[in-house]
GROMACS .gro file of C-alpha atoms in nm:
model
  293
    1MET     CA    1   0.842   1.438  -1.123
    2TYR     CA    2   0.972   1.109  -1.264
    3ALA     CA    3   0.722   0.826  -1.210
    4ARG     CA    4   0.891   0.570  -1.436
    5ILE     CA    5   1.221   0.482  -1.594
    6HIS     CA    6   1.322   0.746  -1.849
    7THR     CA    7   1.569   0.773  -2.131
    8LEU     CA    8   1.857   1.015  -2.104
    9LYS     CA    9   1.697   1.229  -2.375
   10GLU     CA   10   1.373   1.255  -2.178
   11ILE     CA   11   1.558   1.347  -1.860
   12TYR     CA   12   1.762   1.612  -2.040
   13THR     CA   13   1.451   1.762  -2.201
   14ARG     CA   14   1.259   1.779  -1.874
   15LEU     CA   15   1.546   1.946  -1.689
   16ALA     CA   16   1.623   2.197  -1.965
   17THR     CA   17   1.256   2.286  -2.006
   18ALA     CA   18   1.210   2.338  -1.633
   19LEU     CA   19   1.518   2.558  -1.606
   20GLN     CA   20   1.396   2.779  -1.889
   21GLN     CA   21   1.142   2.914  -1.640
   22ILE     CA   22   1.424   3.120  -1.484
   23TYR     CA   23   1.715   3.111  -1.731
   24PRO     CA   24   1.750   3.193  -2.102
   25GLU     CA   25   1.741   2.878  -2.316
   26PRO     CA   26   2.117   2.856  -2.389
   27GLU     CA   27   2.202   2.893  -2.019
   28ALA     CA   28   1.931   2.644  -1.917
   29LYS     CA   29   2.078   2.388  -2.155
   30SER     CA   30   2.432   2.454  -2.035
   31ILE     CA   31   2.326   2.403  -1.672
   32THR     CA   32   2.143   2.084  -1.769
   33TYR     CA   33   2.456   1.941  -1.929
   34TRP     CA   34   2.653   2.031  -1.616
   35VAL     CA   35   2.399   1.855  -1.391
   36LEU     CA   36   2.397   1.540  -1.601
   37GLU     CA   37   2.776   1.532  -1.626
   38GLU     CA   38   2.802   1.554  -1.247
   39THR     CA   39   2.528   1.305  -1.164
   40LEU     CA   40   2.571   1.050  -1.444
   41GLY     CA   41   2.939   1.087  -1.528
   42TYR     CA   42   2.864   1.140  -1.895
   43THR     CA   43   3.057   1.390  -2.103
   44LYS     CA   44   2.850   1.609  -2.333
   45ALA     CA   45   2.971   1.408  -2.632
   46LYS     CA   46   2.874   1.081  -2.466
   47MET     CA   47   2.527   1.216  -2.386
   48HIS     CA   48   2.462   1.288  -2.752
   49ALA     CA   49   2.566   0.933  -2.836
   50SER     CA   50   2.357   0.780  -2.558
   51TRP     CA   51   2.016   0.950  -2.567
   52THR     CA   52   1.835   0.617  -2.548
   53ASP     CA   53   2.015   0.497  -2.232
   54MET     CA   54   1.766   0.417  -1.957
   55PHE     CA   55   1.783   0.534  -1.594
   56PRO     CA   56   1.593   0.413  -1.286
   57ALA     CA   57   1.371   0.612  -1.054
   58THR     CA   58   1.654   0.659  -0.801
   59ILE     CA   59   1.840   0.878  -1.051
   60SER     CA   60   1.520   1.069  -1.119
   61GLU     CA   61   1.473   1.138  -0.749
   62GLN     CA   62   1.829   1.266  -0.719
   63LEU     CA   63   1.775   1.497  -1.015
   64ASP     CA   64   1.450   1.621  -0.864
   65PHE     CA   65   1.638   1.731  -0.553
   66ILE     CA   66   1.899   1.914  -0.761
   67LEU     CA   67   1.635   2.074  -0.982
   68HIS     CA   68   1.447   2.201  -0.677
   69GLN     CA   69   1.760   2.386  -0.562
   70LEU     CA   70   1.823   2.528  -0.907
   71LEU     CA   71   1.467   2.654  -0.935
   72GLN     CA   72   1.524   2.844  -0.612
   73TYR     CA   73   1.793   3.034  -0.810
   74LYS     CA   74   2.081   2.857  -0.636
   75PRO     CA   75   2.376   2.865  -0.879
   76VAL     CA   76   2.475   2.526  -1.013
   77GLN     CA   77   2.829   2.587  -0.886
   78TYR     CA   78   2.699   2.612  -0.529
   79VAL     CA   79   2.475   2.308  -0.575
   80PHE     CA   80   2.781   2.095  -0.654
   81GLY     CA   81   3.026   2.299  -0.448
   82LYS     CA   82   3.274   2.358  -0.728
   83ALA     CA   83   3.356   2.578  -1.023
   84TYR     CA   84   3.603   2.572  -1.310
   85PHE     CA   85   3.857   2.848  -1.370
   86MET     CA   86   4.148   2.848  -1.616
   87GLY     CA   87   4.106   2.473  -1.651
   88PHE     CA   88   4.138   2.412  -1.275
   89VAL     CA   89   3.873   2.301  -1.027
   90PHE     CA   90   3.788   2.525  -0.732
   91LYS     CA   91   3.576   2.461  -0.427
   92VAL     CA   92   3.308   2.731  -0.389
   93ASN     CA   93   3.039   2.804  -0.134
   94GLU     CA   94   2.830   3.099  -0.016
   95HIS     CA   95   3.140   3.264   0.135
   96VAL     CA   96   3.311   3.321  -0.203
   97LEU     CA   97   3.215   3.455  -0.542
   98ILE     CA   98   3.182   3.214  -0.829
   99PRO     CA   99   3.482   3.268  -1.062
  100ARG     CA  100   3.384   3.441  -1.386
  101PRO     CA  101   3.516   3.393  -1.741
  102GLU     CA  102   3.600   3.765  -1.751
  103THR     CA  103   3.842   3.713  -1.464
  104GLU     CA  104   4.014   3.441  -1.665
  105GLU     CA  105   4.094   3.712  -1.919
  106LEU     CA  106   4.254   3.919  -1.644
  107VAL     CA  107   4.474   3.622  -1.545
  108GLN     CA  108   4.570   3.571  -1.908
  109TRP     CA  109   4.672   3.938  -1.933
  110ILE     CA  110   4.893   3.900  -1.628
  111THR     CA  111   5.064   3.586  -1.758
  112THR     CA  112   5.123   3.753  -2.095
  113THR     CA  113   5.267   4.060  -1.924
  114CYS     CA  114   5.511   3.841  -1.730
  115LYS     CA  115   5.629   3.673  -2.050
  116GLU     CA  116   5.661   3.996  -2.245
  117ASN     CA  117   5.860   4.162  -1.967
  118ALA     CA  118   6.070   3.856  -1.878
  119LEU     CA  119   5.949   3.857  -1.519
  120HIS     CA  120   6.113   3.557  -1.355
  121SER     CA  121   5.996   3.430  -1.015
  122PRO     CA  122   5.766   3.732  -0.971
  123ARG     CA  123   5.623   3.828  -0.635
  124ILE     CA  124   5.247   3.863  -0.674
  125LEU     CA  125   4.979   3.989  -0.433
  126ASP     CA  126   4.611   3.915  -0.497
  127ILE     CA  127   4.392   4.155  -0.297
  128GLY     CA  128   4.040   4.030  -0.218
  129THR     CA  129   4.134   3.676  -0.312
  130GLY     CA  130   3.799   3.509  -0.231
  131SER     CA  131   3.817   3.149  -0.351
  132GLY     CA  132   4.180   3.208  -0.438
  133CYS     CA  133   4.113   3.153  -0.807
  134ILE     CA  134   4.336   3.437  -0.932
  135ALA     CA  135   4.621   3.368  -0.691
  136ILE     CA  136   4.616   2.992  -0.743
  137ALA     CA  137   4.587   3.013  -1.122
  138LEU     CA  138   4.885   3.249  -1.132
  139ALA     CA  139   5.083   3.016  -0.907
  140LYS     CA  140   5.003   2.730  -1.144
  141LEU     CA  141   5.073   2.918  -1.466
  142ILE     CA  142   5.378   3.131  -1.384
  143THR     CA  143   5.696   2.938  -1.314
  144ASN     CA  144   5.840   2.996  -0.967
  145ALA     CA  145   5.591   3.272  -0.885
  146HIS     CA  146   5.570   3.370  -0.519
  147VAL     CA  147   5.202   3.440  -0.460
  148GLN     CA  148   5.013   3.585  -0.167
  149GLY     CA  149   4.641   3.639  -0.128
  150ILE     CA  150   4.457   3.856   0.124
  151ASP     CA  151   4.090   3.891   0.208
  152VAL     CA  152   3.875   4.042   0.482
  153SER     CA  153   3.672   3.719   0.513
  154ALA     CA  154   3.814   3.443   0.730
  155GLU     CA  155   3.561   3.200   0.581
  156ALA     CA  156   3.669   3.286   0.228
  157LEU     CA  157   4.032   3.228   0.323
  158LYS     CA  158   3.946   2.879   0.447
  159VAL     CA  159   3.806   2.802   0.103
  160ALA     CA  160   4.111   2.953  -0.067
  161ALA     CA  161   4.348   2.746   0.146
  162LYS     CA  162   4.163   2.426   0.054
  163ASN     CA  163   4.178   2.521  -0.313
  164ALA     CA  164   4.552   2.581  -0.296
  165HIS     CA  165   4.600   2.239  -0.137
  166THR     CA  166   4.377   2.067  -0.394
  167ASN     CA  167   4.555   2.238  -0.682
  168GLU     CA  168   4.896   2.156  -0.530
  169VAL     CA  169   5.042   2.507  -0.508
  170GLN     CA  170   5.192   2.713  -0.230
  171VAL     CA  171   5.006   3.040  -0.175
  172GLN     CA  172   5.031   3.242   0.144
  173PHE     CA  173   4.691   3.365   0.261
  174GLU     CA  174   4.624   3.629   0.523
  175GLU     CA  175   4.318   3.802   0.669
  176VAL     CA  176   4.347   4.174   0.596
  177ASP     CA  177   4.097   4.460   0.570
  178VAL     CA  178   4.214   4.680   0.283
  179LEU     CA  179   3.989   4.963   0.401
  180SER     CA  180   4.150   4.978   0.744
  181THR     CA  181   4.346   5.295   0.817
  182ASN     CA  182   4.672   5.101   0.849
  183PHE     CA  183   4.653   4.902   0.525
  184ALA     CA  184   4.799   5.156   0.285
  185LYS     CA  185   5.075   5.243   0.532
  186GLN     CA  186   5.203   4.885   0.545
  187THR     CA  187   5.528   4.815   0.365
  188THR     CA  188   5.615   4.454   0.438
  189GLN     CA  189   5.775   4.361   0.107
  190LEU     CA  190   5.780   4.478  -0.252
  191PHE     CA  191   5.583   4.305  -0.525
  192ASP     CA  192   5.627   4.276  -0.899
  193ILE     CA  193   5.251   4.254  -0.947
  194VAL     CA  194   4.951   4.361  -0.741
  195VAL     CA  195   4.616   4.241  -0.873
  196SER     CA  196   4.264   4.285  -0.745
  197ASN     CA  197   3.908   4.208  -0.846
  198PRO     CA  198   3.749   4.415  -0.567
  199PRO     CA  199   3.382   4.490  -0.498
  200TYR     CA  200   3.274   4.736  -0.766
  201ILE     CA  201   2.895   4.719  -0.805
  202GLY     CA  202   2.695   5.011  -0.665
  203PHE     CA  203   2.404   4.922  -0.437
  204SER     CA  204   2.167   5.092  -0.680
  205GLU     CA  205   2.256   4.833  -0.946
  206GLN     CA  206   2.096   4.552  -0.746
  207ALA     CA  207   1.765   4.606  -0.924
  208GLU     CA  208   1.929   4.505  -1.252
  209MET     CA  209   2.094   4.191  -1.116
  210ARG     CA  210   1.972   3.834  -1.132
  211LYS     CA  211   1.838   3.648  -0.832
  212ASN     CA  212   2.098   3.372  -0.852
  213VAL     CA  213   2.364   3.635  -0.774
  214LEU     CA  214   2.168   3.851  -0.529
  215GLN     CA  215   2.030   3.569  -0.319
  216PHE     CA  216   2.340   3.351  -0.292
  217GLU     CA  217   2.671   3.523  -0.362
  218PRO     CA  218   2.838   3.721  -0.078
  219HIS     CA  219   2.734   4.087  -0.091
  220THR     CA  220   3.054   4.204   0.079
  221ALA     CA  221   3.245   4.082  -0.226
  222LEU     CA  222   3.007   4.248  -0.471
  223PHE     CA  223   2.877   4.584  -0.356
  224VAL     CA  224   3.007   4.928  -0.268
  225PRO     CA  225   2.820   5.248  -0.172
  226ASP     CA  226   2.694   5.448  -0.468
  227THR     CA  227   2.851   5.753  -0.308
  228ASP     CA  228   3.200   5.601  -0.323
  229VAL     CA  229   3.221   5.330  -0.588
  230LEU     CA  230   3.599   5.364  -0.621
  231VAL     CA  231   3.673   5.322  -0.252
  232PHE     CA  232   3.863   4.993  -0.294
  233TYR     CA  233   4.051   5.112  -0.601
  234ARG     CA  234   4.184   5.416  -0.415
  235ALA     CA  235   4.295   5.210  -0.114
  236ILE     CA  236   4.466   4.949  -0.331
  237THR     CA  237   4.630   5.211  -0.553
  238GLU     CA  238   4.771   5.387  -0.249
  239TYR     CA  239   4.907   5.056  -0.123
  240ALA     CA  240   5.053   4.971  -0.464
  241GLN     CA  241   5.234   5.305  -0.478
  242LYS     CA  242   5.432   5.201  -0.170
  243ASN     CA  243   5.457   4.827  -0.222
  244LEU     CA  244   5.520   4.776  -0.591
  245LYS     CA  245   5.876   4.749  -0.711
  246PRO     CA  246   5.990   5.016  -0.957
  247ASN     CA  247   5.835   4.924  -1.294
  248GLY     CA  248   5.596   4.686  -1.114
  249TRP     CA  249   5.245   4.628  -1.246
  250LEU     CA  250   4.901   4.697  -1.100
  251PHE     CA  251   4.603   4.506  -1.244
  252PHE     CA  252   4.235   4.564  -1.173
  253GLU     CA  253   3.910   4.406  -1.280
  254ILE     CA  254   3.662   4.692  -1.302
  255ASN     CA  255   3.302   4.802  -1.339
  256GLU     CA  256   3.256   4.888  -1.706
  257SER     CA  257   3.099   5.222  -1.609
  258PHE     CA  258   3.417   5.358  -1.451
  259GLY     CA  259   3.694   5.255  -1.688
  260ASN     CA  260   3.789   5.600  -1.814
  261GLU     CA  261   3.756   5.748  -1.467
  262LEU     CA  262   4.000   5.492  -1.329
  263VAL     CA  263   4.244   5.546  -1.613
  264THR     CA  264   4.246   5.917  -1.532
  265TYR     CA  265   4.283   5.850  -1.160
  266LEU     CA  266   4.576   5.611  -1.201
  267THR     CA  267   4.750   5.853  -1.436
  268GLN     CA  268   4.704   6.133  -1.184
  269GLN     CA  269   4.857   5.908  -0.917
  270GLY     CA  270   5.177   5.880  -1.118
  271PHE     CA  271   5.126   5.543  -1.287
  272ILE     CA  272   5.242   5.506  -1.645
  273GLU     CA  273   5.143   5.288  -1.940
  274VAL     CA  274   4.785   5.283  -1.811
  275SER     CA  275   4.578   5.056  -2.037
  276LEU     CA  276   4.207   4.979  -2.045
  277ALA     CA  277   4.102   4.643  -2.194
  278GLN     CA  278   3.771   4.490  -2.290
  279ASP     CA  279   3.636   4.147  -2.204
  280HIS     CA  280   3.494   3.900  -2.457
  281PHE     CA  281   3.162   4.085  -2.443
  282GLY     CA  282   3.331   4.407  -2.555
  283LYS     CA  283   3.287   4.572  -2.213
  284ASP     CA  284   3.557   4.773  -2.040
  285ARG     CA  285   3.663   4.518  -1.777
  286MET     CA  286   4.036   4.537  -1.696
  287ILE     CA  287   4.305   4.795  -1.632
  288ARG     CA  288   4.679   4.755  -1.630
  289ALA     CA  289   4.914   5.026  -1.500
  290ARG     CA  290   5.285   5.043  -1.434
  291LYS     CA  291   5.468   5.207  -1.149
  292SER     CA  292   5.736   5.442  -1.271
  293SER     CA  293   6.098   5.350  -1.211
   0.00000   0.00000   0.00000
């Protein structure tokens, strides 16, 4: 693709133009900045001040290899093996979902709840922890929090453990199947907070999803049968009924299509102060509920 030495501006334009074949223009440009930051070590501000900088063919060849992967719909986070969440860096691969900005809003809601309710050294359980982004961010942000994370995927837990080490926090991880018959019956210890971003996309919704998600992110962390889209929420709610402390909190990230249904369900299960919140796109995305005293 690059037969001669090019300026930074030319390289940027070629990458962004190529990526617009499969991404909307703003996203293509954002990915291009990410690629150039990773490969050249330039911040976005420095790029704009250095458009005339020249780069040799070796850089062009490296970028060609990266661009080839991106044009196969491989997410840029998987290309570089990392993602950013709440200002922290997380290792990611095909065994874990890429952390989303919407999930950052869920973490922010939890931290705010802890402050408003003067929860000191809370015990927190993250169910379906994946990369560990929720559990680790909470361990970083909440003073003296005792955090555990569980997941059905042993490979995901390996990633989570590495992320905890890299981010210098202590989080206890364990391989657990929340849909097993014994899960809800377990009462090992009581938690102040149980949080989960479980699989919540019906299989029928695949036709509406983008290839970068469908072809690369783990389906076990994304999809549930259309006939039982709330299967994880019921299992986790049943567990939380037994394992939350009195006045403890249950937090969910949710499918926007089932917000009101989940509010009704949690209320019927005896939870109080059930609240539905929207993400920055205005979509129903999070639920908070409190166990009665």
